[in-house]
Amino acid sequence: MWNRIRDFIRVFFAKSRKIEDEPINKVSLIVIIIIDLFILGNVFYGLDDISRWPLSPAQAYPCYQSWQNYQEDSSSPDKYQFIRDFIGENQNPSSFNSVEENHLGKVSPLCLQYESLTQALNNKINQDIVRRIDEKNTQIRLLEDKNKQIRQQYDSTLLEEIAGQPRELSINEIEAKTAKEELAKNQNNINLLTGEINTLKKELLTKNESVIFLNFVNSQDKFSQIKSSWERANFWYPTIKLLWQMVFLVPLIIISLLIHKWSDNKGYGLVSLMSWHLLVIFFIPLLIKLFEFLQIGFIFESLLNIITILFGGLLFLVSYLYIFIIPLVGFLLIKFFQKFVFNPYTQASKRVEKSRCLRCGKKIHHDTAYCPHCGFYQYQECSNCHNLTYKYLSYCYHCGTKQNN
């Protein structure tokens, strides 16, 4: 296996910097590398663009996060604050289904219904109620700050009176008695404002549009439906992204491979070199996306679920699986290249025609048995006539019998 990997690396670099086994000049190589980098950047740009074409779970179910936060709140969620978040003059006017434009997929009908109910909440009357509540909360905060300051002075003034210090020598602005009266007055105002706020909140929550919306979000059937749909979409989204990225990459890889094989057979060295570089460039993002998918796709989720069921919290076992899986993927890729790109049986015919070594591709005399460059023996015995015929060729050139290569 190590010999195959070594041969693969040797042929890989030979193909990347040689034209018909002759090294290209440095300027040409630099030009090709610049072209490679430019194409690689555009490939990643295209991958990013096509992966954003299908709607993400957050785009297809835009109401799920706020709905989930409300459902997973304490046993008695703050209904006013939940409704308050949808009321205001500065609310985002864009619609949920606006993301469908230039995207693949549809926004959940439940989320569209959710949005229409929240838009009904954001009317002028409700905005006025919220504005009045905010003003009264501001007044309460000012009174509380003032009481805090008075309490600090009250404690100091009280100590001065106990010590018998004259009033004109006091460092505080008010007397202890006055401070106590001021505290009681402010606290009474705070209580009145709090009562008014509670009345306004009750008025808002009992409005028809508020009742309809709260009944909607309190429905466990509807929330269970949106939750299961979101979880299913979140589970399959990495796989869908990968499939669309493959739709972008695979045609490029196939076209590059066909051009490379055609130019290699025709002897068009520069075209063969350029198409080889393109093939490598297109495989780089393919491998990166595959490894990303193995980390966040449904394969990782499935392995994680299986290990969680079998071994509880021993999730580090997933790393052990990847330690074995990733080299296996690398081995399969090497086998793919050996079979379809560097297959000696597909290259042998062209090399015999050009009097080149069947293994290293260097120029040799047509009747040379051993390559002077790599030492490879060029012939094998025919199973029928027992004459020497070329290795890797399908038929004996003496008797025409099919060979068992």
PDB file of N, CA and C in Angstrom, residues 212-266:
ATOM      1  N   ILE A 212     -56.137  36.441  20.932  1.00  0.00           N
ATOM      2  CA  ILE A 212     -55.993  35.503  19.799  1.00  0.00           C
ATOM      3  C   ILE A 212     -54.537  35.048  19.662  1.00  0.00           C
ATOM      4  N   PHE A 213     -53.613  35.986  19.784  1.00  0.00           N
ATOM      5  CA  PHE A 213     -52.197  35.644  19.638  1.00  0.00           C
ATOM      6  C   PHE A 213     -51.727  34.725  20.761  1.00  0.00           C
ATOM      7  N   LEU A 214     -52.105  35.019  22.001  1.00  0.00           N
ATOM      8  CA  LEU A 214     -51.685  34.185  23.129  1.00  0.00           C
ATOM      9  C   LEU A 214     -52.293  32.785  23.039  1.00  0.00           C
ATOM     10  N   ASN A 215     -53.529  32.704  22.595  1.00  0.00           N
ATOM     11  CA  ASN A 215     -54.126  31.378  22.400  1.00  0.00           C
ATOM     12  C   ASN A 215     -53.365  30.586  21.337  1.00  0.00           C
ATOM     13  N   PHE A 216     -52.913  31.292  20.327  1.00  0.00           N
ATOM     14  CA  PHE A 216     -52.153  30.641  19.237  1.00  0.00           C
ATOM     15  C   PHE A 216     -50.822  30.092  19.755  1.00  0.00           C
ATOM     16  N   VAL A 217     -50.051  30.929  20.467  1.00  0.00           N
ATOM     17  CA  VAL A 217     -48.719  30.488  20.915  1.00  0.00           C
ATOM     18  C   VAL A 217     -48.814  29.522  22.089  1.00  0.00           C
ATOM     19  N   ASN A 218     -49.934  29.506  22.785  1.00  0.00           N
ATOM     20  CA  ASN A 218     -50.107  28.554  23.895  1.00  0.00           C
ATOM     21  C   ASN A 218     -50.578  27.181  23.418  1.00  0.00           C
ATOM     22  N   SER A 219     -50.898  27.066  22.148  1.00  0.00           N
ATOM     23  CA  SER A 219     -51.363  25.790  21.601  1.00  0.00           C
ATOM     24  C   SER A 219     -50.189  24.812  21.511  1.00  0.00           C
ATOM     25  N   GLN A 220     -50.237  23.747  22.288  1.00  0.00           N
ATOM     26  CA  GLN A 220     -49.165  22.757  22.273  1.00  0.00           C
ATOM     27  C   GLN A 220     -49.134  21.986  20.954  1.00  0.00           C
ATOM     28  N   ASP A 221     -50.280  21.783  20.337  1.00  0.00           N
ATOM     29  CA  ASP A 221     -50.316  21.070  19.056  1.00  0.00           C
ATOM     30  C   ASP A 221     -49.568  21.842  17.982  1.00  0.00           C
ATOM     31  N   LYS A 222     -49.822  23.146  17.905  1.00  0.00           N
ATOM     32  CA  LYS A 222     -49.153  23.966  16.897  1.00  0.00           C
ATOM     33  C   LYS A 222     -47.652  24.059  17.178  1.00  0.00           C
ATOM     34  N   PHE A 223     -47.290  24.231  18.450  1.00  0.00           N
ATOM     35  CA  PHE A 223     -45.867  24.335  18.765  1.00  0.00           C
ATOM     36  C   PHE A 223     -45.145  23.009  18.500  1.00  0.00           C
ATOM     37  N   SER A 224     -45.781  21.896  18.833  1.00  0.00           N
ATOM     38  CA  SER A 224     -45.173  20.584  18.566  1.00  0.00           C
ATOM     39  C   SER A 224     -44.967  20.386  17.070  1.00  0.00           C
ATOM     40  N   GLN A 225     -45.912  20.865  16.288  1.00  0.00           N
ATOM     41  CA  GLN A 225     -45.803  20.742  14.833  1.00  0.00           C
ATOM     42  C   GLN A 225     -44.622  21.560  14.301  1.00  0.00           C
ATOM     43  N   ILE A 226     -44.513  22.815  14.761  1.00  0.00           N
ATOM     44  CA  ILE A 226     -43.424  23.669  14.280  1.00  0.00           C
ATOM     45  C   ILE A 226     -42.076  23.181  14.808  1.00  0.00           C
ATOM     46  N   LYS A 227     -42.065  22.635  16.011  1.00  0.00           N
ATOM     47  CA  LYS A 227     -40.813  22.136  16.592  1.00  0.00           C
ATOM     48  C   LYS A 227     -40.306  20.914  15.840  1.00  0.00           C
ATOM     49  N   SER A 228     -41.188  19.958  15.554  1.00  0.00           N
ATOM     50  CA  SER A 228     -40.767  18.751  14.833  1.00  0.00           C
ATOM     51  C   SER A 228     -40.318  19.093  13.419  1.00  0.00           C
ATOM     52  N   SER A 229     -41.002  20.042  12.774  1.00  0.00           N
ATOM     53  CA  SER A 229     -40.607  20.455  11.422  1.00  0.00           C
ATOM     54  C   SER A 229     -39.248  21.134  11.439  1.00  0.00           C
ATOM     55  N   TRP A 230     -39.019  21.988  12.440  1.00  0.00           N
ATOM     56  CA  TRP A 230     -37.730  22.677  12.531  1.00  0.00           C
ATOM     57  C   TRP A 230     -36.607  21.682  12.811  1.00  0.00           C
ATOM     58  N   GLU A 231     -36.825  20.739  13.711  1.00  0.00           N
ATOM     59  CA  GLU A 231     -35.787  19.752  14.028  1.00  0.00           C
ATOM     60  C   GLU A 231     -35.468  18.881  12.815  1.00  0.00           C
ATOM     61  N   ARG A 232     -36.495  18.517  12.061  1.00  0.00           N
ATOM     62  CA  ARG A 232     -36.270  17.717  10.858  1.00  0.00           C
ATOM     63  C   ARG A 232     -35.481  18.527   9.818  1.00  0.00           C
ATOM     64  N   ALA A 233     -35.851  19.787   9.641  1.00  0.00           N
ATOM     65  CA  ALA A 233     -35.136  20.640   8.685  1.00  0.00           C
ATOM     66  C   ALA A 233     -33.696  20.871   9.135  1.00  0.00           C
ATOM     67  N   ASN A 234     -33.495  21.061  10.431  1.00  0.00           N
ATOM     68  CA  ASN A 234     -32.153  21.289  10.961  1.00  0.00           C
ATOM     69  C   ASN A 234     -31.283  20.041  10.808  1.00  0.00           C
ATOM     70  N   PHE A 235     -31.903  18.871  10.885  1.00  0.00           N
ATOM     71  CA  PHE A 235     -31.175  17.608  10.748  1.00  0.00           C
ATOM     72  C   PHE A 235     -30.703  17.399   9.305  1.00  0.00           C
ATOM     73  N   TRP A 236     -31.553  17.701   8.330  1.00  0.00           N
ATOM     74  CA  TRP A 236     -31.245  17.419   6.936  1.00  0.00           C
ATOM     75  C   TRP A 236     -30.558  18.570   6.223  1.00  0.00           C
ATOM     76  N   TYR A 237     -30.528  19.761   6.816  1.00  0.00           N
ATOM     77  CA  TYR A 237     -29.979  20.925   6.117  1.00  0.00           C
ATOM     78  C   TYR A 237     -28.527  20.739   5.691  1.00  0.00           C
ATOM     79  N   PRO A 238     -27.618  20.216   6.547  1.00  0.00           N
ATOM     80  CA  PRO A 238     -26.237  19.991   6.075  1.00  0.00           C
ATOM     81  C   PRO A 238     -26.165  19.053   4.874  1.00  0.00           C
ATOM     82  N   THR A 239     -27.020  18.033   4.848  1.00  0.00           N
ATOM     83  CA  THR A 239     -27.030  17.096   3.729  1.00  0.00           C
ATOM     84  C   THR A 239     -27.520  17.783   2.459  1.00  0.00           C
ATOM     85  N   ILE A 240     -28.568  18.592   2.577  1.00  0.00           N
ATOM     86  CA  ILE A 240     -29.096  19.315   1.418  1.00  0.00           C
ATOM     87  C   ILE A 240     -28.050  20.285   0.880  1.00  0.00           C
ATOM     88  N   LYS A 241     -27.351  20.982   1.769  1.00  0.00           N
ATOM     89  CA  LYS A 241     -26.286  21.888   1.337  1.00  0.00           C
ATOM     90  C   LYS A 241     -25.213  21.139   0.567  1.00  0.00           C
ATOM     91  N   LEU A 242     -24.802  19.972   1.095  1.00  0.00           N
ATOM     92  CA  LEU A 242     -23.764  19.186   0.435  1.00  0.00           C
ATOM     93  C   LEU A 242     -24.229  18.728  -0.950  1.00  0.00           C
ATOM     94  N   LEU A 243     -25.489  18.304  -1.075  1.00  0.00           N
ATOM     95  CA  LEU A 243     -25.999  17.840  -2.370  1.00  0.00           C
ATOM     96  C   LEU A 243     -25.964  18.967  -3.406  1.00  0.00           C
ATOM     97  N   TRP A 244     -26.353  20.170  -3.002  1.00  0.00           N
ATOM     98  CA  TRP A 244     -26.304  21.293  -3.940  1.00  0.00           C
ATOM     99  C   TRP A 244     -24.868  21.670  -4.272  1.00  0.00           C
ATOM    100  N   GLN A 245     -23.972  21.558  -3.305  1.00  0.00           N
ATOM    101  CA  GLN A 245     -22.560  21.816  -3.592  1.00  0.00           C
ATOM    102  C   GLN A 245     -21.996  20.776  -4.562  1.00  0.00           C
ATOM    103  N   MET A 246     -22.481  19.518  -4.433  1.00  0.00           N
ATOM    104  CA  MET A 246     -22.059  18.484  -5.386  1.00  0.00           C
ATOM    105  C   MET A 246     -22.610  18.777  -6.783  1.00  0.00           C
ATOM    106  N   VAL A 247     -23.845  19.311  -6.846  1.00  0.00           N
ATOM    107  CA  VAL A 247     -24.417  19.693  -8.136  1.00  0.00           C
ATOM    108  C   VAL A 247     -23.526  20.732  -8.812  1.00  0.00           C
ATOM    109  N   PHE A 248     -22.919  21.603  -8.023  1.00  0.00           N
ATOM    110  CA  PHE A 248     -22.012  22.618  -8.570  1.00  0.00           C
ATOM    111  C   PHE A 248     -20.660  22.021  -8.956  1.00  0.00           C
ATOM    112  N   LEU A 249     -20.114  21.123  -8.130  1.00  0.00           N
ATOM    113  CA  LEU A 249     -18.748  20.641  -8.325  1.00  0.00           C
ATOM    114  C   LEU A 249     -18.633  19.473  -9.300  1.00  0.00           C
ATOM    115  N   VAL A 250     -19.544  18.512  -9.201  1.00  0.00           N
ATOM    116  CA  VAL A 250     -19.391  17.266  -9.974  1.00  0.00           C
ATOM    117  C   VAL A 250     -19.325  17.516 -11.480  1.00  0.00           C
ATOM    118  N   PRO A 251     -20.189  18.357 -12.068  1.00  0.00           N
ATOM    119  CA  PRO A 251     -20.031  18.613 -13.516  1.00  0.00           C
ATOM    120  C   PRO A 251     -18.661  19.189 -13.864  1.00  0.00           C
ATOM    121  N   LEU A 252     -18.130  20.078 -13.019  1.00  0.00           N
ATOM    122  CA  LEU A 252     -16.804  20.644 -13.279  1.00  0.00           C
ATOM    123  C   LEU A 252     -15.736  19.556 -13.246  1.00  0.00           C
ATOM    124  N   ILE A 253     -15.854  18.640 -12.283  1.00  0.00           N
ATOM    125  CA  ILE A 253     -14.876  17.555 -12.169  1.00  0.00           C
ATOM    126  C   ILE A 253     -14.970  16.623 -13.379  1.00  0.00           C
ATOM    127  N   ILE A 254     -16.185  16.279 -13.790  1.00  0.00           N
ATOM    128  CA  ILE A 254     -16.366  15.377 -14.924  1.00  0.00           C
ATOM    129  C   ILE A 254     -15.830  16.013 -16.209  1.00  0.00           C
ATOM    130  N   ILE A 255     -16.149  17.291 -16.443  1.00  0.00           N
ATOM    131  CA  ILE A 255     -15.667  17.979 -17.646  1.00  0.00           C
ATOM    132  C   ILE A 255     -14.142  18.039 -17.651  1.00  0.00           C
ATOM    133  N   SER A 256     -13.535  18.386 -16.507  1.00  0.00           N
ATOM    134  CA  SER A 256     -12.069  18.455 -16.426  1.00  0.00           C
ATOM    135  C   SER A 256     -11.445  17.094 -16.677  1.00  0.00           C
ATOM    136  N   LEU A 257     -12.050  16.050 -16.104  1.00  0.00           N
ATOM    137  CA  LEU A 257     -11.514  14.703 -16.279  1.00  0.00           C
ATOM    138  C   LEU A 257     -11.595  14.259 -17.736  1.00  0.00           C
ATOM    139  N   LEU A 258     -12.723  14.538 -18.404  1.00  0.00           N
ATOM    140  CA  LEU A 258     -12.876  14.160 -19.807  1.00  0.00           C
ATOM    141  C   LEU A 258     -11.893  14.911 -20.693  1.00  0.00           C
ATOM    142  N   ILE A 259     -11.738  16.228 -20.425  1.00  0.00           N
ATOM    143  CA  ILE A 259     -10.776  17.016 -21.213  1.00  0.00           C
ATOM    144  C   ILE A 259      -9.359  16.517 -20.982  1.00  0.00           C
ATOM    145  N   HIS A 260      -9.045  16.161 -19.739  1.00  0.00           N
ATOM    146  CA  HIS A 260      -7.696  15.674 -19.438  1.00  0.00           C
ATOM    147  C   HIS A 260      -7.423  14.356 -20.164  1.00  0.00           C
ATOM    148  N   LYS A 261      -8.365  13.439 -20.145  1.00  0.00           N
ATOM    149  CA  LYS A 261      -8.168  12.149 -20.819  1.00  0.00           C
ATOM    150  C   LYS A 261      -8.072  12.341 -22.331  1.00  0.00           C
ATOM    151  N   TRP A 262      -8.925  13.194 -22.878  1.00  0.00           N
ATOM    152  CA  TRP A 262      -8.899  13.446 -24.324  1.00  0.00           C
ATOM    153  C   TRP A 262      -7.568  14.070 -24.754  1.00  0.00           C
ATOM    154  N   SER A 263      -7.142  15.114 -24.029  1.00  0.00           N
ATOM    155  CA  SER A 263      -5.887  15.782 -24.392  1.00  0.00           C
ATOM    156  C   SER A 263      -4.681  14.882 -24.153  1.00  0.00           C
ATOM    157  N   ASP A 264      -4.773  14.011 -23.120  1.00  0.00           N
ATOM    158  CA  ASP A 264      -3.683  13.079 -22.857  1.00  0.00           C
ATOM    159  C   ASP A 264      -3.564  12.065 -23.991  1.00  0.00           C
ATOM    160  N   ASN A 265      -4.692  11.591 -24.502  1.00  0.00           N
ATOM    161  CA  ASN A 265      -4.683  10.627 -25.607  1.00  0.00           C
ATOM    162  C   ASN A 265      -4.229  11.272 -26.917  1.00  0.00           C
ATOM    163  N   LYS A 266      -4.609  12.540 -27.119  1.00  0.00           N
ATOM    164  CA  LYS A 266      -4.242  13.241 -28.344  1.00  0.00           C
ATOM    165  C   LYS A 266      -2.831  13.807 -28.306  1.00  0.00           C
TER     166      LYS A 266
END
